[in-house]
Short mmCIF file of C-alpha atoms and ligand atoms in Angstrom, two decimals:
data_model
loop_
_atom_site.label_atom_id
_atom_site.label_comp_id
_atom_site.label_asym_id
_atom_site.label_seq_id
_atom_site.Cartn_x
_atom_site.Cartn_y
_atom_site.Cartn_z
CA MET A 94 51.24 73.16 110.81
CA ILE A 95 54.84 74.10 110.35
CA ALA A 96 55.80 75.98 107.14
CA PHE A 97 59.01 77.84 106.76
CA ASN A 98 61.77 78.68 104.35
CA PHE A 99 65.46 78.20 105.15
CA ASN A 100 68.29 79.81 103.28
CA SER A 101 72.00 79.70 103.79
CA VAL A 102 75.30 80.00 102.02
CA ALA A 103 76.09 77.35 99.36
CA SER A 104 79.54 76.24 100.80
CA VAL A 105 81.46 76.53 104.04
CA LEU A 106 85.13 75.59 104.23
CA VAL A 107 86.55 75.00 107.72
CA GLU A 108 90.30 74.64 107.72
CA ASP A 109 93.10 76.08 109.86
CA GLY A 110 95.46 77.90 107.46
CA ALA A 111 92.91 77.99 104.57
CA ALA A 112 93.43 81.65 104.05
CA ASN A 113 96.99 80.92 102.90
CA GLN A 114 95.44 79.01 99.95
CA LEU A 115 92.88 81.71 99.06
CA GLY A 116 94.38 82.26 95.65
CA SER A 117 94.14 78.68 94.46
CA VAL A 118 90.61 78.39 95.99
CA LEU A 119 89.41 81.48 94.11
CA ARG A 120 90.90 80.23 90.84
CA ALA A 121 89.61 76.65 91.24
CA ARG A 122 86.14 77.41 92.48
CA PHE A 123 85.35 80.60 90.58
CA GLY A 124 87.80 80.83 87.69
CA ALA A 125 88.71 84.13 89.21
CA GLU A 126 91.46 86.30 87.56
CA ARG A 127 90.76 89.74 89.27
CA PRO A 128 89.87 89.31 92.89
CA PHE A 129 89.07 92.36 95.08
CA ILE A 130 89.65 92.16 98.83
CA VAL A 131 87.61 94.28 101.29
CA THR A 132 89.15 94.87 104.59
CA ASP A 133 90.02 97.43 107.38
CA MET A 134 93.22 99.25 108.19
CA GLY A 135 93.58 97.29 111.52
CA LEU A 136 94.13 94.05 109.70
CA VAL A 137 96.62 95.72 107.18
CA LYS A 138 98.66 96.96 110.10
CA LEU A 139 98.73 93.48 111.72
CA GLY A 140 100.14 92.11 108.46
CA MET A 141 97.10 89.90 107.97
CA LEU A 142 96.20 91.25 104.47
CA ALA A 143 99.78 90.74 103.37
CA LYS A 144 99.50 87.00 104.00
CA VAL A 145 96.35 86.70 101.85
CA GLN A 146 97.95 88.84 99.15
CA ALA A 147 100.92 86.49 99.04
CA SER A 148 98.62 83.58 98.25
CA LEU A 149 96.94 85.67 95.55
CA ASP A 150 100.37 86.43 94.07
CA GLU A 151 101.28 82.79 94.18
CA ALA A 152 98.25 81.92 92.17
CA GLU A 153 99.14 84.71 89.75
CA LEU A 154 95.98 86.62 90.25
CA ASP A 155 95.61 90.30 89.39
CA HIS A 156 94.23 91.53 92.69
CA ALA A 157 93.41 94.84 94.27
CA HIS A 158 91.99 95.79 97.71
CA PHE A 159 90.01 98.44 99.71
CA ASP A 160 91.13 98.90 103.28
CA GLY A 161 89.06 101.86 104.19
CA VAL A 162 86.31 99.94 105.97
CA GLU A 163 85.54 101.30 109.49
CA ALA A 164 83.37 100.03 112.26
CA ASP A 165 79.72 100.56 111.40
CA PRO A 166 80.50 101.45 107.78
CA SER A 167 79.01 104.64 106.33
CA GLU A 168 77.30 105.11 102.95
CA ALA A 169 80.34 107.09 101.82
CA VAL A 170 82.64 104.18 102.57
CA VAL A 171 80.50 101.79 100.70
CA LEU A 172 80.24 103.97 97.63
CA LYS A 173 84.01 104.53 97.63
CA ALA A 174 84.67 100.84 97.88
CA VAL A 175 82.28 100.08 94.98
CA GLU A 176 83.99 102.59 92.83
CA ALA A 177 87.36 100.97 93.59
CA ALA A 178 86.07 97.46 92.72
CA LYS A 179 84.59 98.81 89.45
CA ALA A 180 87.87 100.45 88.51
CA HIS A 181 89.64 97.17 89.13
CA ARG A 182 87.07 95.33 86.97
CA ALA A 183 86.77 92.75 89.78
CA ASP A 184 85.50 89.35 88.99
CA VAL A 185 85.16 88.08 92.62
CA ILE A 186 84.75 90.00 95.86
CA VAL A 187 86.35 88.75 99.08
CA GLY A 188 85.26 90.11 102.46
CA PHE A 189 88.26 89.79 104.81
CA GLY A 190 87.68 91.06 108.41
CA GLY A 191 84.89 91.40 110.91
CA GLY A 192 81.22 92.11 110.30
CA SER A 193 82.06 95.55 108.98
CA SER A 194 84.28 94.33 106.09
CA MET A 195 82.03 91.50 105.28
CA ASP A 196 78.87 93.66 105.18
CA VAL A 197 80.63 96.09 102.77
CA ALA A 198 81.81 93.15 100.63
CA LYS A 199 78.19 91.97 100.20
CA LEU A 200 77.16 95.40 98.98
CA ILE A 201 80.03 95.75 96.55
CA ALA A 202 79.19 92.33 95.07
CA VAL A 203 75.71 93.68 94.29
CA LEU A 204 76.40 97.28 93.31
CA ALA A 205 79.57 96.80 91.23
CA SER A 206 77.27 95.68 88.32
CA GLY A 207 75.92 99.23 88.29
CA GLU A 208 72.37 98.15 87.83
CA GLN A 209 71.09 99.59 91.17
CA GLN A 210 72.05 102.45 93.47
CA LEU A 211 72.64 101.78 97.20
CA SER A 212 69.61 103.90 98.03
CA GLU A 213 67.36 101.60 96.03
CA ILE A 214 68.24 98.41 97.84
CA TYR A 215 67.58 99.37 101.49
CA GLY A 216 64.89 97.20 103.11
CA ILE A 217 63.92 93.60 102.36
CA ASP A 218 64.20 91.86 98.98
CA GLN A 219 64.90 94.97 96.99
CA ILE A 220 67.83 93.65 94.93
CA LYS A 221 66.76 93.09 91.28
CA GLY A 222 69.71 91.76 89.49
CA GLY A 223 72.49 89.28 90.32
CA ARG A 224 75.91 89.98 91.91
CA LEU A 225 79.54 89.13 91.46
CA PRO A 226 80.87 85.94 93.08
CA LEU A 227 81.31 86.52 96.82
CA VAL A 228 83.60 84.87 99.29
CA GLN A 229 83.59 85.78 102.99
CA VAL A 230 86.56 85.19 105.38
CA PRO A 231 85.75 86.29 108.86
CA THR A 232 88.50 87.38 111.31
CA THR A 233 86.20 87.79 114.28
CA ALA A 234 83.93 85.12 115.73
CA GLY A 235 80.83 87.24 116.13
CA THR A 236 78.44 88.68 113.61
CA GLY A 237 78.04 85.55 111.51
CA SER A 238 77.88 87.96 108.62
CA GLU A 239 79.68 85.41 106.46
CA VAL A 240 76.41 83.45 106.34
CA THR A 241 73.75 86.11 106.64
CA PRO A 242 71.95 87.97 103.86
CA ILE A 243 72.17 91.24 105.88
CA SER A 244 74.32 94.39 105.59
CA ILE A 245 74.01 97.23 108.05
CA VAL A 246 74.98 100.71 106.75
CA THR A 247 75.30 103.93 108.80
CA THR A 248 73.17 106.46 106.97
CA GLY A 249 73.33 109.50 109.11
CA GLU A 250 74.86 110.89 112.35
CA THR A 251 72.94 108.40 114.48
CA THR A 252 70.97 106.26 112.01
CA LYS A 253 71.55 102.93 110.33
CA MET A 254 69.66 101.13 107.62
CA GLY A 255 69.77 97.47 106.60
CA VAL A 256 69.84 95.70 103.24
CA VAL A 257 68.29 92.20 103.60
CA ASP A 258 68.21 90.00 100.56
CA ALA A 259 69.07 86.35 99.97
CA THR A 260 71.17 87.49 96.93
CA MET A 261 73.78 88.53 99.40
CA LEU A 262 74.32 85.03 100.84
CA ALA A 263 77.94 84.36 99.88
CA ASP A 264 78.99 81.58 97.55
CA LEU A 265 81.61 80.39 99.98
CA ALA A 266 82.53 81.16 103.62
CA ILE A 267 86.03 80.20 104.71
CA LEU A 268 86.55 79.71 108.51
CA ASP A 269 90.35 79.71 109.27
CA ALA A 270 90.84 79.78 113.04
CA THR A 271 94.50 80.84 112.71
CA LEU A 272 93.17 84.28 111.58
CA THR A 273 91.56 84.81 114.98
CA THR A 274 94.36 83.89 117.40
CA GLY A 275 95.55 87.49 117.63
CA LEU A 276 92.16 88.98 118.28
CA PRO A 277 92.44 90.94 121.57
CA ALA A 278 90.55 89.57 124.50
CA HIS A 279 88.12 92.49 124.83
CA ILE A 280 87.07 92.08 121.18
CA THR A 281 86.92 88.30 121.52
CA ALA A 282 84.55 88.69 124.48
CA ALA A 283 82.26 91.29 122.90
CA THR A 284 82.04 89.61 119.52
CA GLY A 285 81.65 86.23 121.12
CA ILE A 286 78.75 87.46 123.26
CA ASP A 287 77.17 88.96 120.12
CA ALA A 288 77.27 85.43 118.60
CA MET A 289 75.71 83.95 121.71
CA VAL A 290 72.96 86.56 121.55
CA HIS A 291 72.29 85.54 117.93
CA ALA A 292 71.75 81.96 119.03
CA ILE A 293 69.61 82.92 122.00
CA GLU A 294 67.44 85.45 120.05
CA ALA A 295 67.03 82.88 117.25
CA TYR A 296 65.95 80.20 119.63
CA THR A 297 63.32 82.44 121.18
CA SER A 298 62.29 84.35 117.91
CA ARG A 299 58.57 84.76 117.97
CA LEU A 300 57.55 84.36 114.36
CA LYS A 301 60.18 82.39 112.41
CA LYS A 302 61.64 80.03 114.97
CA ASN A 303 61.83 76.59 113.29
CA PRO A 304 63.42 73.22 113.88
CA ILE A 305 66.45 73.89 111.71
CA SER A 306 67.20 77.25 113.26
CA ASP A 307 66.61 75.64 116.70
CA GLY A 308 69.16 72.87 115.97
CA LEU A 309 71.70 75.43 114.78
CA ALA A 310 71.14 77.76 117.70
CA ARG A 311 71.56 74.99 120.24
CA GLN A 312 74.84 73.64 118.80
CA ALA A 313 76.05 77.31 118.41
CA LEU A 314 75.41 78.07 122.01
CA LEU A 315 77.20 74.97 123.20
CA MET A 316 80.28 75.69 121.19
CA LEU A 317 80.44 79.33 122.08
CA GLY A 318 79.47 78.90 125.73
CA ASN A 319 82.04 76.19 126.27
CA ASN A 320 84.88 78.08 124.62
CA ILE A 321 84.40 81.82 125.07
CA VAL A 322 86.26 82.12 128.35
CA THR A 323 89.23 79.97 127.10
CA ALA A 324 89.36 82.05 123.87
CA CYS A 325 89.61 85.23 125.95
CA ASN A 326 92.17 83.96 128.43
CA ASP A 327 94.37 81.83 126.02
CA GLY A 328 93.95 83.53 122.67
CA GLY A 329 96.39 81.17 120.95
CA ASN A 330 94.27 78.11 121.79
CA LEU A 331 93.34 76.98 118.30
CA ASP A 332 90.71 74.48 119.41
CA ALA A 333 88.81 77.24 121.33
CA ARG A 334 89.23 79.68 118.41
CA ARG A 335 87.91 77.14 115.91
CA ALA A 336 84.91 76.35 118.07
CA MET A 337 84.19 79.99 118.36
CA LEU A 338 84.30 80.53 114.62
CA ILE A 339 82.08 77.59 113.92
CA GLY A 340 79.67 78.54 116.71
CA ALA A 341 79.42 82.18 115.41
CA MET A 342 78.72 80.75 111.91
CA LEU A 343 76.02 78.39 113.13
CA ALA A 344 74.46 81.20 115.11
CA GLY A 345 74.53 83.28 111.94
CA GLN A 346 72.74 80.60 109.97
CA ALA A 347 70.14 80.40 112.79
CA PHE A 348 69.32 84.14 113.04
CA ALA A 349 69.41 84.65 109.29
CA ASN A 350 66.26 82.48 109.28
CA ALA A 351 64.78 83.15 112.76
CA PRO A 352 65.57 86.87 113.27
CA VAL A 353 67.05 88.55 116.38
CA ALA A 354 64.83 90.74 118.61
CA ALA A 355 64.90 93.08 121.63
CA VAL A 356 68.52 92.66 122.62
CA HIS A 357 69.62 93.87 119.21
CA ALA A 358 66.84 96.47 119.08
CA LEU A 359 68.09 98.03 122.30
CA ALA A 360 71.72 97.61 121.39
CA TYR A 361 71.58 99.47 118.13
CA PRO A 362 70.85 102.96 119.62
CA LEU A 363 74.00 102.49 121.81
CA GLY A 364 76.07 102.12 118.66
CA GLY A 365 74.31 104.82 116.86
CA HIS A 366 74.62 107.54 119.44
CA PHE A 367 77.81 106.55 121.39
CA HIS A 368 79.76 104.45 118.87
CA ILE A 369 79.88 101.53 121.26
CA PRO A 370 80.95 98.45 119.34
CA HIS A 371 78.12 96.19 118.27
CA GLY A 372 79.09 93.18 120.50
CA LEU A 373 79.60 95.33 123.57
CA SER A 374 76.21 97.03 123.05
CA ASN A 375 74.57 93.67 122.98
CA SER A 376 76.26 92.39 126.08
CA LEU A 377 75.37 95.57 128.04
CA VAL A 378 71.59 95.07 127.63
CA LEU A 379 71.55 91.21 127.42
CA PRO A 380 70.90 90.19 131.05
CA HIS A 381 68.23 92.84 131.42
CA VAL A 382 66.33 91.86 128.29
CA LEU A 383 66.50 88.17 129.41
CA ARG A 384 64.94 89.10 132.67
CA PHE A 385 62.23 91.11 130.96
CA ASN A 386 61.55 88.28 128.52
CA GLU A 387 61.50 85.60 131.25
CA GLU A 388 57.67 85.52 131.57
CA ALA A 389 57.22 84.78 127.92
CA ALA A 390 60.36 82.83 127.01
CA GLY A 391 61.41 81.36 130.46
CA HIS A 392 60.77 77.78 129.26
CA LEU A 393 63.11 78.14 126.38
CA TYR A 394 65.87 79.69 128.50
CA ALA A 395 65.38 76.70 130.87
CA GLU A 396 65.82 74.36 127.88
CA LEU A 397 69.08 76.12 127.01
CA ALA A 398 70.37 75.92 130.62
CA VAL A 399 69.65 72.19 130.58
CA LEU A 400 71.39 71.76 127.24
CA ALA A 401 74.57 73.55 128.50
CA GLY A 402 74.64 71.66 131.74
CA GLN A 403 74.17 74.89 133.62
CA GLY A 404 71.08 74.11 135.64
CA ASN A 405 67.39 73.75 134.76
CA SER A 406 65.63 77.13 135.02
CA ALA A 407 65.50 80.47 133.19
CA GLY A 408 67.17 81.89 136.36
CA ASP A 409 70.01 79.46 135.92
CA PHE A 410 70.40 80.43 132.31
CA ILE A 411 70.58 84.12 133.14
CA ALA A 412 73.10 83.46 135.90
CA TRP A 413 75.27 81.55 133.42
CA MET A 414 75.27 84.55 131.04
CA ASP A 415 76.20 86.75 133.97
CA ARG A 416 79.10 84.44 134.92
CA ILE A 417 80.38 84.52 131.25
CA ALA A 418 80.20 88.30 131.22
CA ASP A 419 82.18 88.43 134.50
CA GLU A 420 84.78 85.93 133.39
CA THR A 421 85.29 87.59 130.06
CA LYS A 422 85.58 90.96 131.79
CA VAL A 423 83.23 92.86 129.39
CA GLN A 424 82.03 96.16 130.77
CA ARG A 425 78.71 95.72 132.53
CA ARG A 426 76.95 98.93 132.89
CA LEU A 427 75.86 101.79 130.60
CA ARG A 428 77.37 104.33 133.02
CA ASP A 429 80.74 102.71 132.50
CA VAL A 430 80.77 103.40 128.74
CA GLY A 431 80.00 107.09 128.92
CA ILE A 432 76.23 107.13 128.94
CA SER A 433 74.53 109.59 131.16
CA HIS A 434 71.23 108.91 132.99
CA ASN A 435 69.67 111.73 130.99
CA ASP A 436 70.32 109.86 127.76
CA LEU A 437 68.01 106.91 128.71
CA PRO A 438 64.71 108.40 127.52
CA MET A 439 66.19 109.30 124.13
CA LEU A 440 67.65 105.79 123.76
CA ALA A 441 64.37 104.20 124.61
CA GLN A 442 62.59 106.31 121.95
CA ASP A 443 65.24 105.27 119.39
CA ALA A 444 64.91 101.57 120.29
CA MET A 445 61.18 101.65 119.58
CA LEU A 446 61.98 102.55 115.96
CA GLN A 447 63.57 99.12 115.51
CA THR A 448 60.22 97.58 114.64
CA ARG A 449 61.81 95.13 112.20
CA LEU A 450 63.58 93.54 115.19
CA LEU A 451 60.97 94.12 118.03
CA VAL A 452 58.36 92.16 116.15
CA ASN A 453 60.42 89.04 116.71
CA ASN A 454 60.65 89.44 120.51
CA PRO A 455 58.86 86.83 122.64
CA ARG A 456 57.28 89.64 124.75
CA GLU A 457 55.94 92.91 123.54
CA VAL A 458 58.17 95.82 124.36
CA THR A 459 56.59 99.25 125.08
CA LEU A 460 58.36 102.49 125.39
CA ASP A 461 58.09 102.29 129.19
CA ASP A 462 59.60 98.75 129.07
CA ALA A 463 62.49 99.89 126.91
CA ARG A 464 63.10 102.79 129.38
CA ALA A 465 63.07 100.34 132.34
CA ILE A 466 65.51 97.94 130.67
CA TYR A 467 67.97 100.76 130.07
CA GLU A 468 67.47 101.89 133.65
CA ALA A 469 68.32 98.48 134.88
CA ALA A 470 71.40 98.42 132.58
CA TRP A 471 72.57 101.84 133.64
N1 NAD B 261 75.48 91.31 108.60
C1 NAD B 261 75.08 90.87 109.74
O1 NAD B 261 74.32 89.94 109.82
C2 NAD B 261 75.55 91.64 111.00
C3 NAD B 261 75.10 91.17 112.29
C4 NAD B 261 75.59 91.90 113.34
C5 NAD B 261 76.41 93.01 113.16
N2 NAD B 261 76.80 93.41 111.90
C6 NAD B 261 77.68 94.55 111.71
O2 NAD B 261 78.99 94.09 111.90
C7 NAD B 261 79.88 95.12 112.42
C8 NAD B 261 80.53 94.60 113.62
O3 NAD B 261 81.41 93.53 113.26
P1 NAD B 261 82.47 93.01 114.20
O4 NAD B 261 82.05 92.97 115.62
O5 NAD B 261 82.97 91.76 113.62
O6 NAD B 261 83.62 94.15 114.30
P2 NAD B 261 84.46 94.93 113.11
O7 NAD B 261 84.37 94.32 111.78
O8 NAD B 261 83.90 96.34 113.17
O9 NAD B 261 85.88 94.89 113.64
C9 NAD B 261 86.30 95.35 114.94
C10 NAD B 261 87.71 95.54 115.07
O10 NAD B 261 88.41 94.31 115.13
C11 NAD B 261 89.63 94.30 114.45
N3 NAD B 261 89.85 92.90 114.04
C12 NAD B 261 89.11 92.20 113.25
N4 NAD B 261 89.69 90.90 113.21
C13 NAD B 261 90.80 90.95 113.95
C14 NAD B 261 91.88 89.99 114.21
N5 NAD B 261 91.75 88.75 113.81
N6 NAD B 261 92.91 90.41 115.03
C15 NAD B 261 92.94 91.72 115.44
N7 NAD B 261 92.00 92.57 115.27
C16 NAD B 261 90.99 92.29 114.49
C17 NAD B 261 89.28 95.22 113.26
O11 NAD B 261 90.42 95.72 112.67
C18 NAD B 261 88.41 96.32 113.92
O12 NAD B 261 89.20 97.32 114.38
C19 NAD B 261 78.94 96.30 112.67
O13 NAD B 261 79.07 97.17 111.56
C20 NAD B 261 77.52 95.65 112.72
O14 NAD B 261 76.49 96.61 112.29
C21 NAD B 261 76.39 92.71 110.84
FE1 FE2 B 262 74.68 90.93 116.40
#
């Protein structure tokens, strides 16, 4: 018997240039008067926030913004952003940026009502009340955060915690490929591989894999795999950029319902201890986890190889991922990103704490296995 639950965002708007009409969209769809934009300094410096602000001015909205989001946002950043949104008396929250900004936007939408503290909502389904209207506008094609109910917060020097609750699924995600044409090649590559990992891990997810997530993961992998190299080499190619954004969103919908597993579990300690960006962390361990999983999930990898026209075996699939990593020029080895051999036992111990993710892996991962995978990636 198949029994499963599938949740996603209510509405997705895909349109090149849509961000230039954000003001009228917020007014028409939400009756908004006081939008609050959540972003990072990088996008301010690139002049991308200014374009969105111009559209809010045009719609005569009383807007404010928070641009203090940083990669792997900390609790302090979240709390500061919540206070700023409260002070503005925001009536709609807009996440504008990569996964970091969108994750913070979700938490603001929930916490600005003041009913619960951040510390009370960590974990799964801990949100009690509602939230402010929430719109997500991704500027990277990677995390799929615009359609996931997940926020990841850095809670200590090396620790992260997640808030997972369907309440945080946005009301609207806006995919505007023109926002991503200036994304540097190395970020395009790492975030794009993160999105591919979401599709792969959803497709092989042990407990919650289902026909809807399978369909989404397959389409995601095709769109991402067929366009990632072009998007890296020819950043201005709008067709490739649009395909990457849609693919990352589909992969997000897939893994929001069929969760990710050992690739992410082994990637998180790299971010926690060495501040390696999320996408790069994933791509560093990906081939080695695929080889480890082959005995349990090889038939599924073979299906994906056939789907992509890249052969017909798990080995062919893994070789395809290796080619993509080569062609997009992502860093390949842990030793290349400042990790010493002595760090591997500590990383393996940390990865074993990611039980929320490891439980989804098609093959059980022991401490010795984690150590061997890092060894192979070193
Ligand atoms: N909620 C989820 O489901 C989920 C899933 C995976 C990861 N995450 C989280 O997402 C974060 C990673 O997100 P990310 O990989 O999108 O990176 P990010 O949001 O940290 O952004 C990375 C960098 O890219 C820059 N940037 C973004 N868009 C740009 C553009 N169009 N042009 C030029 N520069 C641009 C930003 O200024 C920033 O410096 C991590 O905090 C991770 O924990 C969340
Ligand atoms: Fe990810």
